[in-house]
Short mmCIF file of C-alpha atoms in Angstrom, two decimals:
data_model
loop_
_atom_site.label_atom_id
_atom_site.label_comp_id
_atom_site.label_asym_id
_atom_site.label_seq_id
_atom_site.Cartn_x
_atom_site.Cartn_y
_atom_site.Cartn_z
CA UNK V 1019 -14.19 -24.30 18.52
CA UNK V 1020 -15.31 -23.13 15.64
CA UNK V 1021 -12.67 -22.33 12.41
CA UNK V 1022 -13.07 -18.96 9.94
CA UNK V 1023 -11.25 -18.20 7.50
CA UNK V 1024 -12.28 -14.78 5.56
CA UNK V 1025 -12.11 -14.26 1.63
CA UNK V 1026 -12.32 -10.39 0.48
CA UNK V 1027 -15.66 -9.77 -1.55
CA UNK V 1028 -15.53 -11.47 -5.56
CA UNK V 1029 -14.67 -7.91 -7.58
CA UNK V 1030 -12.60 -7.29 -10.57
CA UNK V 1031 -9.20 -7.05 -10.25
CA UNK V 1032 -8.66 -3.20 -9.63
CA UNK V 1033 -5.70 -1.54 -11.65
CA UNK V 1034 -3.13 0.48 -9.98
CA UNK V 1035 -5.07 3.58 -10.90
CA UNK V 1036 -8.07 2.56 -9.26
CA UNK V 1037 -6.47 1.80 -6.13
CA UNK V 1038 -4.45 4.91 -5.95
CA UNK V 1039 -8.18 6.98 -6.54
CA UNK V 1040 -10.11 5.07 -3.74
CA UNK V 1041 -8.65 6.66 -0.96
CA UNK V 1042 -7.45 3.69 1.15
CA UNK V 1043 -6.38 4.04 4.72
CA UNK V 1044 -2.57 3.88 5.08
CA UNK V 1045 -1.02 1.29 6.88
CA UNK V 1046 -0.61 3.24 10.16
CA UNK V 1047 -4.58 4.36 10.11
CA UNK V 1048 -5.98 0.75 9.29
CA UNK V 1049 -3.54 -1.33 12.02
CA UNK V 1050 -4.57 1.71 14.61
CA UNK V 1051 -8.43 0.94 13.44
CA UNK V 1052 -8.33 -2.58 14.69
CA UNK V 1053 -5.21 -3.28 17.12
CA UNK V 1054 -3.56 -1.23 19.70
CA UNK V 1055 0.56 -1.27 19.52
CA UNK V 1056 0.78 -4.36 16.96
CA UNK V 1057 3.53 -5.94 14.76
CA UNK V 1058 3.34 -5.88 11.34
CA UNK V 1059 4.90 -8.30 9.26
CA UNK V 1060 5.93 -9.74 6.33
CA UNK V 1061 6.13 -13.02 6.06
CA UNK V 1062 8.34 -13.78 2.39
CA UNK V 1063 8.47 -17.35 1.05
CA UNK V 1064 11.52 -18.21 -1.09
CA UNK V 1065 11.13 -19.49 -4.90
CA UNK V 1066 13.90 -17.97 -6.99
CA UNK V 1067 12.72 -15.85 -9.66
CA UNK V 1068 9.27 -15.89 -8.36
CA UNK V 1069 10.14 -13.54 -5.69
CA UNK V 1070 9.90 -10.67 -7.92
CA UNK V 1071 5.80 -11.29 -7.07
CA UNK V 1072 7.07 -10.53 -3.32
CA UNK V 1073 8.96 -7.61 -5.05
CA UNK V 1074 5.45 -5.91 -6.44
CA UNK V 1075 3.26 -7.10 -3.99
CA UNK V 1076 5.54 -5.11 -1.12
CA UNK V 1077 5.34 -2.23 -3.57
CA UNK V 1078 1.50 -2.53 -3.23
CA UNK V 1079 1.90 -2.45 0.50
CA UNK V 1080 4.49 0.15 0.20
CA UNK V 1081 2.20 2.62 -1.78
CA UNK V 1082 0.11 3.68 0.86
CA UNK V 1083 2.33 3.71 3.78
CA UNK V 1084 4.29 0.57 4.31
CA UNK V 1085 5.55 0.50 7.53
CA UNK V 1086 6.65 -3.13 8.42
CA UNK V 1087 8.22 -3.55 12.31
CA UNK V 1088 10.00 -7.41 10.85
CA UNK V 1089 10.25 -9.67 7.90
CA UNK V 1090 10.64 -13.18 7.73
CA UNK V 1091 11.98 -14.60 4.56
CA UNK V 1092 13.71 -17.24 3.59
CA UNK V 1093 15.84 -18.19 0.04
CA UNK V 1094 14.55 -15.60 -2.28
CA UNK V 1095 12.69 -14.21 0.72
CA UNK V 1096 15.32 -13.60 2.46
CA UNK V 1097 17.13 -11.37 0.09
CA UNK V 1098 13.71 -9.49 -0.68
CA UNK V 1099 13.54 -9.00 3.25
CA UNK V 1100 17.15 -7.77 3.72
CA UNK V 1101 16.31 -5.04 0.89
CA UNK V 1102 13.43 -3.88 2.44
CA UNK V 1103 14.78 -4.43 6.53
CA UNK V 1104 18.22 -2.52 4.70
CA UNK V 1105 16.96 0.21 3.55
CA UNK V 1106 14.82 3.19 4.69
CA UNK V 1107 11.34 3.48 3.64
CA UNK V 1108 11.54 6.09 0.89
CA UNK V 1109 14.37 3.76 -0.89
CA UNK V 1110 12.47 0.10 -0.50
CA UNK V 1111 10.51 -0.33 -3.94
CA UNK V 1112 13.40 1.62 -5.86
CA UNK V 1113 15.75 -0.48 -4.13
CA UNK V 1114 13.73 -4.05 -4.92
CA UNK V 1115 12.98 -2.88 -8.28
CA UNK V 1116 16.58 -1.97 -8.93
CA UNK V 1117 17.65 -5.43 -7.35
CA UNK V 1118 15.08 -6.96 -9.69
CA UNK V 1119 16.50 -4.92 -13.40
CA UNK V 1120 20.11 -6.14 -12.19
CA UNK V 1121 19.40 -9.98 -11.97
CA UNK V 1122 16.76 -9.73 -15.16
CA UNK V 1123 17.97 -11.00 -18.86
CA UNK V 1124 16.49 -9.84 -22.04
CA UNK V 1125 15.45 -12.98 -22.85
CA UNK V 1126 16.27 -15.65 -25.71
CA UNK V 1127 19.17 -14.20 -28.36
CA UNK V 1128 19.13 -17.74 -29.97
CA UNK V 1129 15.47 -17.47 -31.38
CA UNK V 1130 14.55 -14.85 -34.09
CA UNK V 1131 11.09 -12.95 -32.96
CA UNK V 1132 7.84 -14.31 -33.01
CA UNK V 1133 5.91 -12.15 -30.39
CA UNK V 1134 4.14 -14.34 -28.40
CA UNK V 1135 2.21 -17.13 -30.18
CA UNK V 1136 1.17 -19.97 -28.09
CA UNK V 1137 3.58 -22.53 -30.97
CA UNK V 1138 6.16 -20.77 -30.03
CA UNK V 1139 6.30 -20.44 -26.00
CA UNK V 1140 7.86 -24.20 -25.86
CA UNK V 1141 10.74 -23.45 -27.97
CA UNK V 1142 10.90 -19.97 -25.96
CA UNK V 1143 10.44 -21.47 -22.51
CA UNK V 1144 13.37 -24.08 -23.66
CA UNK V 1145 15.84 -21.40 -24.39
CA UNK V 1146 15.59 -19.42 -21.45
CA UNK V 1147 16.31 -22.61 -19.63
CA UNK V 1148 19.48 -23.39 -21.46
CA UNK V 1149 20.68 -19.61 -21.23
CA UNK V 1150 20.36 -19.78 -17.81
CA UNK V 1151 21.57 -23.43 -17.09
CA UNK V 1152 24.27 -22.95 -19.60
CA UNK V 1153 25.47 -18.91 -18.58
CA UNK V 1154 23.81 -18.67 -14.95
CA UNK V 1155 22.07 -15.15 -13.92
CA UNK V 1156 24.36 -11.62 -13.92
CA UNK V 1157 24.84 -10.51 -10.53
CA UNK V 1158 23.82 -13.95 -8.69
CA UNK V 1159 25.35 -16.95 -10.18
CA UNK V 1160 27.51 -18.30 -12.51
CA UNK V 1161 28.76 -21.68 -13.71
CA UNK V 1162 31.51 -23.98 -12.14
CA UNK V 1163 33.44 -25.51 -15.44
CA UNK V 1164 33.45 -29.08 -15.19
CA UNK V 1165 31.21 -29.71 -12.19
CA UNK V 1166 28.92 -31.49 -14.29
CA UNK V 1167 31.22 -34.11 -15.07
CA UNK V 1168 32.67 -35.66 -12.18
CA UNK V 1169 29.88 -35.37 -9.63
CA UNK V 1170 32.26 -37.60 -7.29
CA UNK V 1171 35.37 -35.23 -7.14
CA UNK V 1172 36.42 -34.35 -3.61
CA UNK V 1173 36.01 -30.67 -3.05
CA UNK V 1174 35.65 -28.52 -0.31
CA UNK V 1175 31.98 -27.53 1.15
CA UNK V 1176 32.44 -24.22 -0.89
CA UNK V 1177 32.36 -25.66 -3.92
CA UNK V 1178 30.26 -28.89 -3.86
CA UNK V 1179 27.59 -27.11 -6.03
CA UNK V 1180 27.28 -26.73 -10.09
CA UNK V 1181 27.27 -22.42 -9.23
CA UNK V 1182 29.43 -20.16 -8.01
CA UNK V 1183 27.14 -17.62 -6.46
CA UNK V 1184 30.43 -15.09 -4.90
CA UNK V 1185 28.33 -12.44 -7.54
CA UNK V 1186 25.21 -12.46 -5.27
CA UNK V 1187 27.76 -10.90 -2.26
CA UNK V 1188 28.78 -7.61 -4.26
CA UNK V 1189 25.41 -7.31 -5.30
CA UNK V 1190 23.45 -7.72 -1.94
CA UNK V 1191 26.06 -4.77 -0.86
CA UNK V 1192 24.78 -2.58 -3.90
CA UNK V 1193 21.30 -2.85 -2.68
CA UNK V 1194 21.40 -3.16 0.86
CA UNK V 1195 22.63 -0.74 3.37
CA UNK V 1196 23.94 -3.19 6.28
CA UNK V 1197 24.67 -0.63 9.20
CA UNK V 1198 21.04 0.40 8.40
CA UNK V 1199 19.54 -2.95 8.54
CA UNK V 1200 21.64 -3.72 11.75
CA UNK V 1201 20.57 -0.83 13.67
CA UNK V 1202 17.35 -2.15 13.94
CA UNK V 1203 14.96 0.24 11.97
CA UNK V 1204 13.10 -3.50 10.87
CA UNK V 1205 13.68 -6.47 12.59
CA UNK V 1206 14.83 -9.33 10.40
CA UNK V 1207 14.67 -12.81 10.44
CA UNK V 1208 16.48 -14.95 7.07
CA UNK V 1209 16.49 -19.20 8.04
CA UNK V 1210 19.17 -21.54 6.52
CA UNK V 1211 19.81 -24.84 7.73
CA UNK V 1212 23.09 -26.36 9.49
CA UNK V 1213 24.47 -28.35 6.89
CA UNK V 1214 26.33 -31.18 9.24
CA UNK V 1215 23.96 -31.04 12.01
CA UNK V 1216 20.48 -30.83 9.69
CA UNK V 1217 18.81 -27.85 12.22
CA UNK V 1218 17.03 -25.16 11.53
CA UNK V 1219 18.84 -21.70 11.95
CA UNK V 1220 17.47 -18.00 12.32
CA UNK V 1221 19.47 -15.34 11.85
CA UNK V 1222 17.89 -12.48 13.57
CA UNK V 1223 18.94 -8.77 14.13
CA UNK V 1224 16.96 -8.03 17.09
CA UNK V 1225 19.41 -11.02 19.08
CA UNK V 1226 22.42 -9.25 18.67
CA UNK V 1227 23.45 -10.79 15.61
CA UNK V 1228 25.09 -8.69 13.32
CA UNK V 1229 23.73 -9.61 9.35
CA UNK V 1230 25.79 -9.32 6.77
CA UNK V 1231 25.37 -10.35 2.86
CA UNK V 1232 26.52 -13.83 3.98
CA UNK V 1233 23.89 -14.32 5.89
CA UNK V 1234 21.56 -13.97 3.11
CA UNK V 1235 23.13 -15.74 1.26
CA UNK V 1236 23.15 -19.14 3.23
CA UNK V 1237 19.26 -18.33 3.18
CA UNK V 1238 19.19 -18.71 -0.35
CA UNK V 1239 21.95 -21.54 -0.52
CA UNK V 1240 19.63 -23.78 -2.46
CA UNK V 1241 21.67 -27.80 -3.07
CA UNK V 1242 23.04 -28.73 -5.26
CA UNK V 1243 22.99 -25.67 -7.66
CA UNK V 1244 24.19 -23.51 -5.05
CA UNK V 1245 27.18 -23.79 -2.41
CA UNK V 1246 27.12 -23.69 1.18
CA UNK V 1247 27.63 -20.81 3.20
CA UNK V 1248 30.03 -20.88 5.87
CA UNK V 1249 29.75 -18.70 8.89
CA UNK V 1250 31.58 -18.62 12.28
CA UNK V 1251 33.10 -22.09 11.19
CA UNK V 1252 29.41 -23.88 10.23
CA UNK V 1253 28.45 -24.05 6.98
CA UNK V 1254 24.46 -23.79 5.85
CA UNK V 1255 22.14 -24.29 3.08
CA UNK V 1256 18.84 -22.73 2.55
CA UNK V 1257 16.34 -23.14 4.80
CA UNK V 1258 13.73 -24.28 2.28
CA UNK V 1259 14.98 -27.72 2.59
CA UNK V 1260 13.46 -27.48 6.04
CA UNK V 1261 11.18 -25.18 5.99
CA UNK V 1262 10.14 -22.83 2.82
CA UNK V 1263 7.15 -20.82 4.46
CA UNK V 1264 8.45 -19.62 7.99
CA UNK V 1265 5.04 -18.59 9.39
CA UNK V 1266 5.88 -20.81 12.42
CA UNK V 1267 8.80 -18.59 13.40
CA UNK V 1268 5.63 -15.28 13.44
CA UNK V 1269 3.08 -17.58 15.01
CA UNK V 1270 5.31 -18.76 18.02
CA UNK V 1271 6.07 -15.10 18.88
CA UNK V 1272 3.01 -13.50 18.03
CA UNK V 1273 1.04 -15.51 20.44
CA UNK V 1274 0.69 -12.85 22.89
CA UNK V 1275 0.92 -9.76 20.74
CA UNK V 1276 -1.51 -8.60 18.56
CA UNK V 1277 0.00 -8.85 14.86
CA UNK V 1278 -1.10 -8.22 11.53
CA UNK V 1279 0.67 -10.45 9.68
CA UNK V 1280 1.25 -10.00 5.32
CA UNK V 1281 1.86 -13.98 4.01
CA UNK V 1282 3.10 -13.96 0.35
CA UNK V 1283 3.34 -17.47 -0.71
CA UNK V 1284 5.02 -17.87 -4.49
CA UNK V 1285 4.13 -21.77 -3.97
CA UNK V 1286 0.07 -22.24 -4.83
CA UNK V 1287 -0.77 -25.57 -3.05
CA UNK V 1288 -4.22 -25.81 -4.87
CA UNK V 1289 -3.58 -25.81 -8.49
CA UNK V 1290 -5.69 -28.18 -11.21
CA UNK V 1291 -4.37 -31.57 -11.74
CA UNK V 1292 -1.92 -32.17 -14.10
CA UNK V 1293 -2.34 -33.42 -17.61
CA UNK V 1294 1.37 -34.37 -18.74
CA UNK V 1295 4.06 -35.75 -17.32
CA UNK V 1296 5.94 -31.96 -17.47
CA UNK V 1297 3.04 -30.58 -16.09
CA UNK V 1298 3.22 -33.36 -12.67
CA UNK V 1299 6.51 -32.10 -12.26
CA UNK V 1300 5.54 -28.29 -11.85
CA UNK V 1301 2.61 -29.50 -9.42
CA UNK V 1302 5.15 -31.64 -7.28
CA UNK V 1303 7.64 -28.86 -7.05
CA UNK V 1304 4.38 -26.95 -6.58
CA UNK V 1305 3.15 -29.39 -3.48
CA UNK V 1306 6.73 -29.39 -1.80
CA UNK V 1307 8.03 -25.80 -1.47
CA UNK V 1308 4.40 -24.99 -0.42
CA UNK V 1309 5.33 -26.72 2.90
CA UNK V 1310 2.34 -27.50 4.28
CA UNK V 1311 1.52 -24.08 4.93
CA UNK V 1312 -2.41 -24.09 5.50
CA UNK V 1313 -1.43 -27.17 7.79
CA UNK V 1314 1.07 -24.82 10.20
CA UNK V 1315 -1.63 -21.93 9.63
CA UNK V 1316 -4.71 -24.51 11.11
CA UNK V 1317 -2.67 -25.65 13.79
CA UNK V 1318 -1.72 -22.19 14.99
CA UNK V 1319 -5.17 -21.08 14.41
CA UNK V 1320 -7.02 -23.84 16.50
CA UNK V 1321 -4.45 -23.04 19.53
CA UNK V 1322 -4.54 -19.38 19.44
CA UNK V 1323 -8.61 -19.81 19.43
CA UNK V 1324 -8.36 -22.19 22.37
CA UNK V 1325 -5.99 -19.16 24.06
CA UNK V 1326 -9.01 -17.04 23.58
CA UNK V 1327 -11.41 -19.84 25.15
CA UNK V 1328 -9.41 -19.97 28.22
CA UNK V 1329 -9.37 -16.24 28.85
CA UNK V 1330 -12.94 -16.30 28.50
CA UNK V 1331 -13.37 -18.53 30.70
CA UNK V 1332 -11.01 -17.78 33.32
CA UNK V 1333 -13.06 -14.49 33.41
CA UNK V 1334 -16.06 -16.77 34.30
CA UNK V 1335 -14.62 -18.53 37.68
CA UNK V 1336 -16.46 -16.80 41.25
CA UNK V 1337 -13.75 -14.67 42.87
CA UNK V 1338 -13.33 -16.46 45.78
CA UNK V 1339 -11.78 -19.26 43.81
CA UNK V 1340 -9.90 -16.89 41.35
CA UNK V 1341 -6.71 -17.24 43.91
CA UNK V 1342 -6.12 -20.60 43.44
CA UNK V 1343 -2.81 -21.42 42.16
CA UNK V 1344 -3.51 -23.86 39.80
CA UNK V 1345 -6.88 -21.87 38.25
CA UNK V 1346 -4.09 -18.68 38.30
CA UNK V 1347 -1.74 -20.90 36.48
CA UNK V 1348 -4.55 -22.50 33.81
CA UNK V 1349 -6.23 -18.96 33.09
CA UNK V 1350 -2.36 -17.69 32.63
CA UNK V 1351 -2.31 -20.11 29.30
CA UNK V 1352 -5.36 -17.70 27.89
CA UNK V 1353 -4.76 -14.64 26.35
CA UNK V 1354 -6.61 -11.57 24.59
CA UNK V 1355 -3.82 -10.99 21.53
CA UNK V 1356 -5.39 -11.62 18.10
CA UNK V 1357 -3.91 -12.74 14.99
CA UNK V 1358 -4.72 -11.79 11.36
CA UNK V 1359 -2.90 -12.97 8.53
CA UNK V 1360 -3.82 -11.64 4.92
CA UNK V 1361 -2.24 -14.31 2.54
CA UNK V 1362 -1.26 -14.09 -1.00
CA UNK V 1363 -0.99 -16.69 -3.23
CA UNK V 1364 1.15 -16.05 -6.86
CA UNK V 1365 -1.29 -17.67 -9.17
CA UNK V 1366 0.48 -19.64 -11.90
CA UNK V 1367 1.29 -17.98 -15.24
CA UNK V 1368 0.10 -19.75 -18.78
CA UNK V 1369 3.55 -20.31 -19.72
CA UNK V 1370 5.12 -21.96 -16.31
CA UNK V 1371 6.74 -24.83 -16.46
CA UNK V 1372 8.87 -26.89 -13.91
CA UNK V 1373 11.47 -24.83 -14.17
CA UNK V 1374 9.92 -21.45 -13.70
CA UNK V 1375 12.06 -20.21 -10.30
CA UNK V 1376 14.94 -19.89 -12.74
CA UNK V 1377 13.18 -17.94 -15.83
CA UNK V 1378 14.46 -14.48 -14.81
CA UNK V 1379 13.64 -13.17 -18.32
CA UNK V 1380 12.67 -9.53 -17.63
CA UNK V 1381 9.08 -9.69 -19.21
CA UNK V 1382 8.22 -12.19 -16.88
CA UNK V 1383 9.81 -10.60 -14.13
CA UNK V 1384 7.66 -7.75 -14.48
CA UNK V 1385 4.53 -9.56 -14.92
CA UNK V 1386 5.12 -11.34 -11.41
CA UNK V 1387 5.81 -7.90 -9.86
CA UNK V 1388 2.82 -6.50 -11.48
CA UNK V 1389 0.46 -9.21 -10.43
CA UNK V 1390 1.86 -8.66 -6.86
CA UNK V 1391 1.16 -5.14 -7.06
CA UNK V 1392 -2.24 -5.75 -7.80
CA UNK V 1393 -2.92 -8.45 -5.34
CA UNK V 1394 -1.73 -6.31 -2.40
CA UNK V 1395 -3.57 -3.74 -3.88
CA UNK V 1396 -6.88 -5.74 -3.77
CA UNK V 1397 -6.00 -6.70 -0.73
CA UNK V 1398 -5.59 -3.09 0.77
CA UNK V 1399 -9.33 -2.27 -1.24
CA UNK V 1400 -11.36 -5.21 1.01
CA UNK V 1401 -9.85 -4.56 3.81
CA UNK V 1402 -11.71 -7.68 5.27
CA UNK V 1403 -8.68 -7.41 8.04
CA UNK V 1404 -10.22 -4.59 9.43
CA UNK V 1405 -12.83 -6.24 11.23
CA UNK V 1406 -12.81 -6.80 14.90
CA UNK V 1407 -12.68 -10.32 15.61
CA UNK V 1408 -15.25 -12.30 17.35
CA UNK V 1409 -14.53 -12.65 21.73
CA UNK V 1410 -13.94 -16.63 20.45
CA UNK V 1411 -12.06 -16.06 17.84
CA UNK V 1412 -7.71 -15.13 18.74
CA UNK V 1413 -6.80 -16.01 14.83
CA UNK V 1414 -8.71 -15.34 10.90
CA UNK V 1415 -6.59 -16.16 7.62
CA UNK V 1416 -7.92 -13.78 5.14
CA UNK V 1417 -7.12 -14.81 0.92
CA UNK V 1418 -7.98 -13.62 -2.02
CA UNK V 1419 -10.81 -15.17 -3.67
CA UNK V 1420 -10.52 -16.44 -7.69
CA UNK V 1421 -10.51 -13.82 -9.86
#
């Protein structure tokens, strides 16, 4: 069986403006140019800060008629998805970008300023890290006095963690409308992990389950900076400890619907070696909240491809033998759906460091979110996810090529 995987065309980044002036299809005319009655969704990997690249690359989407039928996020994903999933379409970007200008800080008071030289981005770099460390992040955490020092203490499950992240609740409910996400406009799907039993857990709104903020935040429950989450008596942790990309949770559902599925990764599992010992650390973090995503993308890939082989052939079998019940229950493994996922990949920034899913300074904030924008956005301009697939082919991965 052979394996595809489709880059857009090499082409210069294109600016906002030059997106907006090419007349691109909205969402709603290019799905109905290659699918009939498909999902589309967004598939939101968590990463702290990082997520405000999820944040502008939705707003890319979003610009010419985003109109998502589920999410799946988890950790920072989770609370982008709940924003979008919890509010109606006109309010999504404001919404994200207001949740995005609430967590932000102005950056290091401690340092006079230097602009930007390349000397100074260590010191810089170093006392965002302490503000943060030392102060936590308005509106999502805050410290615990004296959890640093006796790491042994007994305490309960709610506060084994160095943060107290009770801000996060009043400020998920600022952002998103809950009887709006729960009546099922957008599905949503936000993963956490059991804490005492070590499974995976969905919380889903299309299951009857009724999301709140706490939901979200057990998602995002990352040990041990943050505390776990208890709900209906079980406490959970994020679910990037099992799982930070949760394509697998699309994949297994999609595999008899046509879907057009939006992957934005904050995790790139390619980068250049490193060349220090600070710079190995970024690349293992790097390596290990990618999750072996490419590997669960292959493996779906190569089954939903052998789907389409069996339909094919089933199609091929004389008539007379067509009633058989075992051929009847071989061809039923086949199927016609098809699959395209258009993944984005947040490049690294010059000035990351191992600690970069904490540096919520606002001018970095805003140049995630912008490069989001404009990936979506160059996305959108290809369009390589237009094209009808091949009769072989049930599954293509379309990424961005290197700028």
């Amino acid at each position: 069986m052979r394996r595809r995987t489709a880059t857009f065309p090499k082409d210069r980044c294109a600016t906002r403006t030059e997106i907006g002036n090419n007349r691109l299809p909205s969402f709603s005319e290019s799905v109905a140019s290659i699918m009939s009655k498909p999902q589309v969704v967004l598939v939101l990997q968590g990463g702290g800060a990082l997520g405000a690249y999820q944040g502008g690359a939705f707003s890319g989407l979003a610009q010419f008629g985003s109109e998502i039928d589920w999410v799946v996020g988890t950790s920072i994903g989770a609370i982008n998805g709940a924003i979008i999933a919890g509010n109606p379409p006109g309010a999504r970007v404001a919404q994200l970008k207001g949740f995005w200008d609430h967590v932000a800080s102005d950056g290091p008071a401690l340092l006079p300023h230097f602009g930007t030289a390349d000397w100074l981005r260590p010191w810089t770099n170093a006392t965002r890290t302490l503000e943060t460390l030392s102060q936590g992040v308005p509106g999502f955490f805050r410290p615990r006095p004296g959890a640093i020092w006796d790491l042994g203490r007994a305490v309960r499950p709610s506060d084994a963690s160095f943060y107290d992240t009770s801000p996060l609740e009043a400020t998920l409910n600022q952002f998103v409308d809950f009887d709006y996400l729960n009546a099922g406009h957008v599905r949503l799907t936000v993963c956490a992990v059991n804490v005492v039993t070590g499974e995976f857990k969905r919380f889903d709104n299309s299951d009857g389950t009724r999301i709140t903020a706490r939901h979200v935040m057990a998602s995002g429950a990352l040990p041990p900076g943050f505390p776990p989450v208890e709900i209906d008596g079980a406490v959970y942790w994020d679910g990037g400890i099992y799982s930070n990309t949760p394509i697998d949770i699309v994949l297994d559902d999609a595999e008899r619907r046509d879907t057009l599925c939006f992957m934005v990764d904050l995790w790139d599992p390619t980068e250049i070696a490193p060349t220090s010992i600070a710079a190995a650390m970024t690349r293992q973090k790097d390596i290990q909240y990618a999750s072996r995503s490419r590997e669960h993308l292959e493996d779906h890939r190569t089954m939903q491809n052998l789907r389409h082989a069996i339909r094919a052939l089933s199609g091929r079998i004389p008539a007379d033998l067509q009633a058989s019940p075992e051929l009847r229950r071989l061809a039923a493994l086949g199927c016609e759906s098809t699959i395209n996922i258009v993944r984005l990949i947040m490049k690294a920034m010059p000035e990351d460091d191992y600690l970069k899913d904490i540096d919520f300074s606002r001018a970095t904030l805003a140049a995630r979110w912008e490069a989001g924008h404009r990936d979506a956005g160059r996305a959108l301009h290809h369009k390589s996810w237009l094209k009808p697939l091949p009769p072989h082919l049930g599954m293509v991965i379309h990424e961005l090529p290197q700028e």
